[in-house]
PDB file of C-alpha atoms in Angstrom:
ATOM      1  CA  ASN F   1     114.247  93.493 100.608  1.00 76.00           C
ATOM      2  CA  ALA F   2     112.499  90.974  98.393  1.00 83.00           C
ATOM      3  CA  GLY F   3     115.100  91.568  95.659  1.00 92.00           C
ATOM      4  CA  VAL F   4     113.918  90.741  92.146  1.00 95.00           C
ATOM      5  CA  THR F   5     110.560  89.002  91.920  1.00 96.00           C
ATOM      6  CA  GLN F   6     108.975  87.397  88.877  1.00 97.00           C
ATOM      7  CA  THR F   7     105.487  86.104  88.227  1.00 97.00           C
ATOM      8  CA  PRO F   8     104.255  83.648  87.193  1.00 97.00           C
ATOM      9  CA  LYS F   9     106.721  80.844  87.913  1.00 95.00           C
ATOM     10  CA  PHE F  10     105.292  78.644  85.217  1.00 97.00           C
ATOM     11  CA  GLN F  11     102.926  79.263  82.315  1.00 97.00           C
ATOM     12  CA  VAL F  12     101.504  77.251  79.455  1.00 97.00           C
ATOM     13  CA  LEU F  13     100.245  79.133  76.410  1.00 97.00           C
ATOM     14  CA  LYS F  14      98.736  78.174  73.113  1.00 97.00           C
ATOM     15  CA  THR F  15     100.231  79.489  69.897  1.00 98.00           C
ATOM     16  CA  GLY F  16      98.921  82.979  69.195  1.00 97.00           C
ATOM     17  CA  GLN F  17      98.005  83.850  72.757  1.00 97.00           C
ATOM     18  CA  SER F  18      99.475  86.892  74.428  1.00 96.00           C
ATOM     19  CA  MET F  19     100.682  87.326  77.963  1.00 96.00           C
ATOM     20  CA  THR F  20     102.766  89.521  80.235  1.00 98.00           C
ATOM     21  CA  LEU F  21     105.611  88.307  82.392  1.00 98.00           C
ATOM     22  CA  GLN F  22     105.927  90.482  85.459  1.00 98.00           C
ATOM     23  CA  CYS F  23     109.183  91.640  87.030  1.00 98.00           C
ATOM     24  CA  ALA F  24     109.661  93.912  90.000  1.00 98.00           C
ATOM     25  CA  GLN F  25     112.617  94.978  92.123  1.00 97.00           C
ATOM     26  CA  ASP F  26     112.685  96.866  95.407  1.00 96.00           C
ATOM     27  CA  MET F  27     116.345  97.899  95.410  1.00 94.00           C
ATOM     28  CA  ASN F  28     115.888 101.190  93.529  1.00 93.00           C
ATOM     29  CA  HIS F  29     117.998  99.824  90.703  1.00 92.00           C
ATOM     30  CA  GLU F  30     118.375 101.917  87.602  1.00 90.00           C
ATOM     31  CA  TYR F  31     119.107  99.098  85.159  1.00 90.00           C
ATOM     32  CA  MET F  32     116.757  96.213  84.421  1.00 93.00           C
ATOM     33  CA  SER F  33     116.878  93.551  81.764  1.00 94.00           C
ATOM     34  CA  TRP F  34     115.181  90.445  80.430  1.00 96.00           C
ATOM     35  CA  TYR F  35     117.022  87.302  79.335  1.00 95.00           C
ATOM     36  CA  ARG F  36     115.930  84.016  77.926  1.00 96.00           C
ATOM     37  CA  GLN F  37     117.816  80.836  78.711  1.00 93.00           C
ATOM     38  CA  ASP F  38     117.779  77.930  76.290  1.00 92.00           C
ATOM     39  CA  PRO F  39     119.806  74.698  76.391  1.00 85.00           C
ATOM     40  CA  GLY F  40     123.176  75.095  74.709  1.00 81.00           C
ATOM     41  CA  MET F  41     122.668  78.805  74.081  1.00 82.00           C
ATOM     42  CA  GLY F  42     123.352  80.341  77.450  1.00 85.00           C
ATOM     43  CA  LEU F  43     121.684  83.623  78.327  1.00 91.00           C
ATOM     44  CA  ARG F  44     120.469  85.900  75.578  1.00 93.00           C
ATOM     45  CA  LEU F  45     119.427  89.489  76.209  1.00 93.00           C
ATOM     46  CA  ILE F  46     115.918  90.341  74.994  1.00 96.00           C
ATOM     47  CA  HIS F  47     115.372  93.940  76.116  1.00 95.00           C
ATOM     48  CA  TYR F  48     116.830  96.232  78.710  1.00 92.00           C
ATOM     49  CA  SER F  49     116.136  99.546  80.402  1.00 92.00           C
ATOM     50  CA  VAL F  50     118.554 102.100  81.820  1.00 88.00           C
ATOM     51  CA  GLY F  51     115.851 103.959  83.714  1.00 90.00           C
ATOM     52  CA  ALA F  52     112.158 104.752  83.866  1.00 93.00           C
ATOM     53  CA  GLY F  53     110.847 105.644  80.431  1.00 94.00           C
ATOM     54  CA  ILE F  54     113.936 104.333  78.614  1.00 93.00           C
ATOM     55  CA  THR F  55     114.121 100.913  76.963  1.00 94.00           C
ATOM     56  CA  ASP F  56     116.240  99.366  74.244  1.00 92.00           C
ATOM     57  CA  GLN F  57     116.569  96.126  72.327  1.00 94.00           C
ATOM     58  CA  GLY F  58     118.980  93.353  73.133  1.00 91.00           C
ATOM     59  CA  GLU F  59     120.105  90.419  70.986  1.00 90.00           C
ATOM     60  CA  VAL F  60     116.724  88.724  70.475  1.00 95.00           C
ATOM     61  CA  PRO F  61     113.920  91.318  70.745  1.00 97.00           C
ATOM     62  CA  ASN F  62     111.544  90.040  68.057  1.00 96.00           C
ATOM     63  CA  GLY F  63     108.147  89.005  69.383  1.00 96.00           C
ATOM     64  CA  TYR F  64     108.586  90.810  72.692  1.00 97.00           C
ATOM     65  CA  ASN F  65     107.679  94.268  73.969  1.00 97.00           C
ATOM     66  CA  VAL F  66     108.691  96.038  77.147  1.00 97.00           C
ATOM     67  CA  SER F  67     107.904  99.258  78.958  1.00 96.00           C
ATOM     68  CA  ARG F  68     109.327 100.918  82.057  1.00 97.00           C
ATOM     69  CA  SER F  69     106.833 103.322  83.563  1.00 96.00           C
ATOM     70  CA  THR F  70     108.315 103.086  87.072  1.00 96.00           C
ATOM     71  CA  THR F  71     111.752 102.319  88.493  1.00 95.00           C
ATOM     72  CA  GLU F  72     110.417  99.175  90.169  1.00 97.00           C
ATOM     73  CA  ASP F  73     108.588  97.374  87.366  1.00 97.00           C
ATOM     74  CA  PHE F  74     109.715  96.029  83.999  1.00 98.00           C
ATOM     75  CA  PRO F  75     107.079  93.777  82.388  1.00 98.00           C
ATOM     76  CA  LEU F  76     107.785  91.688  79.302  1.00 98.00           C
ATOM     77  CA  ARG F  77     104.943  91.206  76.842  1.00 98.00           C
ATOM     78  CA  LEU F  78     104.613  88.376  74.373  1.00 97.00           C
ATOM     79  CA  LEU F  79     102.368  89.693  71.631  1.00 92.00           C
ATOM     80  CA  SER F  80     101.517  86.427  69.861  1.00 96.00           C
ATOM     81  CA  ALA F  81     103.200  83.431  71.424  1.00 97.00           C
ATOM     82  CA  ALA F  82     105.077  80.956  69.230  1.00 97.00           C
ATOM     83  CA  PRO F  83     106.597  77.548  70.111  1.00 97.00           C
ATOM     84  CA  SER F  84     110.055  79.093  69.548  1.00 96.00           C
ATOM     85  CA  GLN F  85     109.410  81.247  72.607  1.00 97.00           C
ATOM     86  CA  THR F  86     109.323  78.205  74.864  1.00 97.00           C
ATOM     87  CA  SER F  87     112.118  79.013  77.284  1.00 97.00           C
ATOM     88  CA  VAL F  88     113.023  80.078  80.783  1.00 95.00           C
ATOM     89  CA  TYR F  89     112.887  83.840  81.222  1.00 97.00           C
ATOM     90  CA  PHE F  90     114.964  85.735  83.752  1.00 96.00           C
ATOM     91  CA  CYS F  91     114.647  89.314  84.845  1.00 96.00           C
ATOM     92  CA  ALA F  92     117.730  91.007  86.277  1.00 94.00           C
ATOM     93  CA  SER F  93     118.611  94.378  87.735  1.00 93.00           C
ATOM     94  CA  SER F  94     121.650  96.346  88.812  1.00 89.00           C
ATOM     95  CA  TYR F  95     122.175  99.673  90.498  1.00 86.00           C
ATOM     96  CA  SER F  96     123.634 101.384  87.482  1.00 75.00           C
ATOM     97  CA  SER F  97     124.038 100.575  83.826  1.00 64.00           C
ATOM     98  CA  TRP F  98     127.220 102.591  83.600  1.00 61.00           C
ATOM     99  CA  GLY F  99     129.398 100.807  86.144  1.00 57.00           C
ATOM    100  CA  GLY F 100     131.415  97.964  84.703  1.00 57.00           C
ATOM    101  CA  GLN F 101     131.761  96.408  88.129  1.00 62.00           C
ATOM    102  CA  GLU F 102     128.063  96.251  88.862  1.00 76.00           C
ATOM    103  CA  THR F 103     126.589  92.985  90.120  1.00 84.00           C
ATOM    104  CA  GLN F 104     123.421  91.824  88.391  1.00 88.00           C
ATOM    105  CA  TYR F 105     120.653  90.473  90.620  1.00 92.00           C
ATOM    106  CA  PHE F 106     118.421  87.847  89.074  1.00 94.00           C
ATOM    107  CA  GLY F 107     114.859  86.819  89.693  1.00 95.00           C
ATOM    108  CA  PRO F 108     113.925  83.138  90.117  1.00 94.00           C
ATOM    109  CA  GLY F 109     112.728  82.816  86.515  1.00 95.00           C
ATOM    110  CA  THR F 110     109.524  82.097  84.622  1.00 97.00           C
ATOM    111  CA  ARG F 111     109.278  78.811  82.757  1.00 96.00           C
ATOM    112  CA  LEU F 112     107.133  79.257  79.639  1.00 97.00           C
ATOM    113  CA  LEU F 113     105.788  76.483  77.447  1.00 97.00           C
ATOM    114  CA  VAL F 114     104.092  77.405  74.182  1.00 97.00           C
ATOM    115  CA  LEU F 115     102.085  74.630  72.567  1.00 97.00           C
TER     116      LEU F 115
ATOM    117  CA  GLY U   1     133.582  92.898  70.040  1.00 82.00           C
ATOM    118  CA  ASN U   2     133.914  91.412  73.492  1.00 85.00           C
ATOM    119  CA  SER U   3     133.428  87.684  73.962  1.00 90.00           C
ATOM    120  CA  VAL U   4     133.707  84.945  76.569  1.00 94.00           C
ATOM    121  CA  THR U   5     134.575  81.287  75.997  1.00 95.00           C
ATOM    122  CA  GLN U   6     133.968  78.651  78.664  1.00 94.00           C
ATOM    123  CA  MET U   7     134.919  75.022  78.700  1.00 89.00           C
ATOM    124  CA  GLU U   8     132.056  72.788  77.714  1.00 86.00           C
ATOM    125  CA  GLY U   9     130.411  70.530  80.212  1.00 85.00           C
ATOM    126  CA  PRO U  10     129.072  68.598  81.760  1.00 93.00           C
ATOM    127  CA  VAL U  11     131.781  68.157  84.338  1.00 96.00           C
ATOM    128  CA  THR U  12     131.319  65.242  86.719  1.00 97.00           C
ATOM    129  CA  LEU U  13     133.461  64.937  89.843  1.00 97.00           C
ATOM    130  CA  SER U  14     133.527  62.980  93.047  1.00 97.00           C
ATOM    131  CA  GLU U  15     133.150  64.774  96.347  1.00 97.00           C
ATOM    132  CA  GLU U  16     136.427  66.361  97.572  1.00 97.00           C
ATOM    133  CA  ALA U  17     137.913  66.440  94.075  1.00 98.00           C
ATOM    134  CA  PHE U  18     139.675  69.536  92.694  1.00 98.00           C
ATOM    135  CA  LEU U  19     137.666  71.671  90.287  1.00 97.00           C
ATOM    136  CA  THR U  20     138.811  73.865  87.427  1.00 97.00           C
ATOM    137  CA  ILE U  21     136.428  75.462  84.954  1.00 97.00           C
ATOM    138  CA  ASN U  22     138.252  77.349  82.246  1.00 97.00           C
ATOM    139  CA  CYS U  23     137.175  80.776  81.027  1.00 98.00           C
ATOM    140  CA  THR U  24     138.975  82.945  78.503  1.00 97.00           C
ATOM    141  CA  TYR U  25     137.916  86.263  77.100  1.00 96.00           C
ATOM    142  CA  THR U  26     138.441  88.753  74.329  1.00 93.00           C
ATOM    143  CA  ALA U  27     137.982  92.400  75.158  1.00 89.00           C
ATOM    144  CA  THR U  28     139.301  95.864  74.562  1.00 82.00           C
ATOM    145  CA  GLY U  29     140.427  97.879  77.503  1.00 81.00           C
ATOM    146  CA  TYR U  30     140.079  96.609  81.047  1.00 84.00           C
ATOM    147  CA  PRO U  31     136.825  94.726  81.591  1.00 89.00           C
ATOM    148  CA  SER U  32     135.420  93.448  84.847  1.00 91.00           C
ATOM    149  CA  LEU U  33     135.069  89.673  85.097  1.00 94.00           C
ATOM    150  CA  PHE U  34     132.446  87.654  86.930  1.00 94.00           C
ATOM    151  CA  TRP U  35     131.466  84.116  87.819  1.00 97.00           C
ATOM    152  CA  TYR U  36     127.792  83.488  88.393  1.00 96.00           C
ATOM    153  CA  VAL U  37     126.255  80.248  89.667  1.00 96.00           C
ATOM    154  CA  GLN U  38     122.805  78.832  88.961  1.00 94.00           C
ATOM    155  CA  TYR U  39     121.551  76.139  91.321  1.00 94.00           C
ATOM    156  CA  PRO U  40     118.819  73.815  90.032  1.00 90.00           C
ATOM    157  CA  GLY U  41     115.500  75.589  89.599  1.00 87.00           C
ATOM    158  CA  GLU U  42     116.858  78.981  90.621  1.00 89.00           C
ATOM    159  CA  GLY U  43     118.047  82.221  89.062  1.00 90.00           C
ATOM    160  CA  LEU U  44     121.688  83.157  88.690  1.00 93.00           C
ATOM    161  CA  GLN U  45     123.599  84.660  91.565  1.00 94.00           C
ATOM    162  CA  LEU U  46     126.994  86.272  91.719  1.00 94.00           C
ATOM    163  CA  LEU U  47     129.708  83.911  92.964  1.00 97.00           C
ATOM    164  CA  LEU U  48     132.748  86.170  92.674  1.00 96.00           C
ATOM    165  CA  LYS U  49     134.216  88.970  90.612  1.00 94.00           C
ATOM    166  CA  ALA U  50     137.470  90.744  89.785  1.00 94.00           C
ATOM    167  CA  THR U  51     137.757  94.224  88.411  1.00 90.00           C
ATOM    168  CA  LYS U  52     141.426  94.633  87.458  1.00 90.00           C
ATOM    169  CA  ALA U  53     144.414  92.572  86.396  1.00 92.00           C
ATOM    170  CA  ASP U  54     145.864  90.212  89.022  1.00 95.00           C
ATOM    171  CA  ASP U  55     142.818  90.624  91.278  1.00 95.00           C
ATOM    172  CA  LYS U  56     141.643  87.402  92.866  1.00 97.00           C
ATOM    173  CA  GLY U  57     137.948  86.978  93.522  1.00 96.00           C
ATOM    174  CA  SER U  58     136.918  84.423  96.133  1.00 97.00           C
ATOM    175  CA  ASN U  59     133.742  83.156  97.778  1.00 97.00           C
ATOM    176  CA  LYS U  60     132.503  79.887  99.319  1.00 95.00           C
ATOM    177  CA  GLY U  61     135.885  78.248  98.697  1.00 97.00           C
ATOM    178  CA  PHE U  62     135.912  79.173  95.022  1.00 98.00           C
ATOM    179  CA  GLU U  63     138.653  81.366  93.556  1.00 98.00           C
ATOM    180  CA  ALA U  64     139.435  82.975  90.218  1.00 98.00           C
ATOM    181  CA  THR U  65     142.336  85.227  89.255  1.00 98.00           C
ATOM    182  CA  TYR U  66     142.094  87.911  86.566  1.00 97.00           C
ATOM    183  CA  ARG U  67     145.045  87.110  84.253  1.00 96.00           C
ATOM    184  CA  LYS U  68     145.427  89.792  81.620  1.00 93.00           C
ATOM    185  CA  GLU U  69     148.506  88.196  80.043  1.00 94.00           C
ATOM    186  CA  THR U  70     146.556  85.021  79.228  1.00 96.00           C
ATOM    187  CA  THR U  71     143.106  86.727  79.059  1.00 96.00           C
ATOM    188  CA  SER U  72     141.746  84.131  81.460  1.00 97.00           C
ATOM    189  CA  PHE U  73     139.583  83.924  84.574  1.00 98.00           C
ATOM    190  CA  HIS U  74     139.531  80.239  85.479  1.00 98.00           C
ATOM    191  CA  LEU U  75     137.332  79.117  88.371  1.00 98.00           C
ATOM    192  CA  GLU U  76     138.887  76.760  90.926  1.00 98.00           C
ATOM    193  CA  LYS U  77     137.900  75.002  94.115  1.00 98.00           C
ATOM    194  CA  GLY U  78     140.133  72.724  96.083  1.00 97.00           C
ATOM    195  CA  SER U  79     137.500  70.300  97.370  1.00 96.00           C
ATOM    196  CA  VAL U  80     134.027  70.237  95.865  1.00 98.00           C
ATOM    197  CA  GLN U  81     130.883  69.176  97.672  1.00 97.00           C
ATOM    198  CA  VAL U  82     127.633  67.690  96.422  1.00 97.00           C
ATOM    199  CA  SER U  83     126.007  71.053  97.154  1.00 97.00           C
ATOM    200  CA  ASP U  84     128.266  72.674  94.516  1.00 97.00           C
ATOM    201  CA  SER U  85     126.341  70.886  91.775  1.00 97.00           C
ATOM    202  CA  ALA U  86     125.103  73.725  89.580  1.00 96.00           C
ATOM    203  CA  VAL U  87     125.702  75.547  86.305  1.00 95.00           C
ATOM    204  CA  TYR U  88     128.546  78.074  86.350  1.00 97.00           C
ATOM    205  CA  PHE U  89     128.642  81.086  84.036  1.00 95.00           C
ATOM    206  CA  CYS U  90     131.634  83.255  83.253  1.00 96.00           C
ATOM    207  CA  ALA U  91     130.784  86.834  82.258  1.00 93.00           C
ATOM    208  CA  LEU U  92     132.534  90.002  81.202  1.00 91.00           C
ATOM    209  CA  ARG U  93     131.540  93.620  81.277  1.00 87.00           C
ATOM    210  CA  GLY U  94     133.469  96.373  79.593  1.00 80.00           C
ATOM    211  CA  ASN U  95     134.016  99.710  81.259  1.00 70.00           C
ATOM    212  CA  ALA U  96     133.657 102.142  78.403  1.00 65.00           C
ATOM    213  CA  GLY U  97     131.285 103.180  75.665  1.00 61.00           C
ATOM    214  CA  ASN U  98     129.248 100.497  73.969  1.00 57.00           C
ATOM    215  CA  ASN U  99     131.183  97.746  75.726  1.00 56.00           C
ATOM    216  CA  ARG U 100     129.277  98.115  79.003  1.00 67.00           C
ATOM    217  CA  LYS U 101     126.890  95.264  78.184  1.00 75.00           C
ATOM    218  CA  LEU U 102     127.340  92.067  80.127  1.00 83.00           C
ATOM    219  CA  ILE U 103     128.695  89.307  77.878  1.00 88.00           C
ATOM    220  CA  TRP U 104     127.988  85.732  78.972  1.00 92.00           C
ATOM    221  CA  GLY U 105     129.672  82.416  78.427  1.00 93.00           C
ATOM    222  CA  LEU U 106     127.426  79.457  77.625  1.00 93.00           C
ATOM    223  CA  GLY U 107     127.686  77.958  81.088  1.00 94.00           C
ATOM    224  CA  THR U 108     129.336  74.809  82.421  1.00 95.00           C
ATOM    225  CA  SER U 109     127.267  72.220  84.233  1.00 95.00           C
ATOM    226  CA  LEU U 110     128.922  70.613  87.268  1.00 97.00           C
ATOM    227  CA  ALA U 111     127.670  67.447  88.912  1.00 97.00           C
ATOM    228  CA  VAL U 112     129.341  66.279  92.123  1.00 97.00           C
ATOM    229  CA  ASN U 113     128.733  62.703  93.205  1.00 96.00           C
ATOM    230  CA  PRO U 114     128.971  61.561  96.840  1.00 95.00           C
TER     231      PRO U 114
END
């Protein structure tokens, strides 16, 4: 199993540009989520999905869109990039969203710089 | 709502020193508790977990005991190595209703010097 994969690893955007961060998992996990990690602020949940066709907002959803057309893929779209979206983005998955004991598996991250 | 509080870093230790990273929580019911570790340039990975009171999670020489009476889940290691240098995150996940979301501490950076 490749686990959770993310592409690209690093991206530079200009203000106003759009892009899609890709995330895929091959573990047949039901639950997938996107976090951003910023210094001094820990991990903040952007969006999450409890299954194909079902998505919901996390703590900081503004400026981001997601979709979940398949179990495997959960792309994150930046509609119009802003410098405040400069961050490291992590995708994570777990087998079920309903089990409190579930381990989350993280991708290696995408480092995004918005100029 | 549920919350997690971790001791602030950075923590700097010499090799073979004893490590404690404090984590306390606020939660209703009986949450599961986790420690995740993030090595430089990588994503987070589960270090250990405990799912009920008095459980002890352990892995790679690290231990943490789920203490419901003090609402704590402190991470300890008896003798740290340079390779333990990383950021450590305490997390909580409730087991019922709207409390199933994973709640994260802010992370504690550990640097171990040879």
